[in-house]
DNA sequence: ACCCTGTTTTGACATCTGTCAACCTAGAGA
DNA sequence: TCTCTAGGTTGACAGATGTCAAAACAGGGT
């Protein structure tokens, strides 16, 4: 997973079309960010070094289990890491995953649109 | 939608948590990229200046209507633009949208994660 | 040992999503 | 006008997803 950094930096989405395997590997990350609740959770987690679930839950009009479910989706997508310390559970972003996604997107703005054909 | 560029450049996901409205506006774009077929379609479109549906469809083991459906999702998410010219329909990425998403993600890798705690 | 609080898991349910077959629409050409 | 081809739309259906209530699990404190 760490070595995927190299892939991200050299074959972004816009330089060469992704094959089915690449797409299948990356899509779940985008999918995880494709829900407004999870996107907000993600940004709350990313905006600090780490954050307790007890600080995340009250920000939403949703039940605890629902928040827990969304956090699990983010976890399983490899976007965040969780760690229990005593009573509370703390969440932190996994920067590699973020970098990976960012690298896929940022380049695609560069090539000229009207140029080729 | 064009002015959202300014938002993206100055308040990325990691600097300040997104509010519910922002998240609701951006999530559909990530959601659109959250399917392997659409992600591949997107990268095929992004890898050239523009591309005909007739060149996209044969790359998948899927029916025409299904490809058409996925293209519609990408279109409605504001990620691509389509234009009919004679018999064929041509697709092109909307770079603003891509830039927007890229800006949200790329910054979050910058702040040190181990630094604060 | 017991209870209390924070978090996750399980089960259930309504809604959304991906897919196809069948049909419809838009242009090009005869 | 008629026909052919490229794409899109509609309807239907299986499977995935978001949500909650209820139960289970993990630690801390009494």
GROMACS .gro file of C-alpha atoms in nm, chain A residues 36-37 39-48 51 55-56 59-60, chain B residues 7 10-23 104:
model
   33
   36UNK     CA    1  -2.192   1.362   0.255
   37UNK     CA    2  -2.172   1.229   0.609
   39UNK     CA    3  -1.701   1.340   0.358
   40UNK     CA    4  -1.772   1.561   0.658
   41UNK     CA    5  -1.634   1.300   0.897
   42UNK     CA    6  -1.325   1.279   0.680
   43UNK     CA    7  -1.274   1.652   0.679
   44UNK     CA    8  -1.324   1.671   1.054
   45UNK     CA    9  -1.065   1.402   1.104
   46UNK     CA   10  -0.827   1.557   0.854
   47UNK     CA   11  -0.853   1.901   1.010
   48UNK     CA   12  -0.681   1.792   1.329
   51UNK     CA   13  -1.007   1.319   1.697
   55UNK     CA   14  -1.634   1.463   1.924
   56UNK     CA   15  -1.755   1.340   1.587
   59UNK     CA   16  -2.185   1.703   1.501
   60UNK     CA   17  -2.451   1.501   1.320
  124UNK     CA   18  -1.363   2.791  -0.234
  127UNK     CA   19  -0.875   2.836   0.011
  128UNK     CA   20  -1.058   2.595   0.229
  129UNK     CA   21  -0.947   2.242   0.146
  130UNK     CA   22  -1.081   1.950   0.338
  131UNK     CA   23  -0.793   1.944   0.582
  132UNK     CA   24  -0.772   2.306   0.680
  133UNK     CA   25  -1.122   2.351   0.812
  134UNK     CA   26  -1.395   2.091   0.845
  135UNK     CA   27  -1.660   2.113   0.575
  136UNK     CA   28  -2.011   2.208   0.676
  137UNK     CA   29  -2.309   2.001   0.572
  138UNK     CA   30  -2.384   2.214   0.266
  139UNK     CA   31  -2.032   2.197   0.130
  140UNK     CA   32  -2.023   1.823   0.184
  221UNK     CA   33  -0.957   1.924  -0.165
   0.00000   0.00000   0.00000
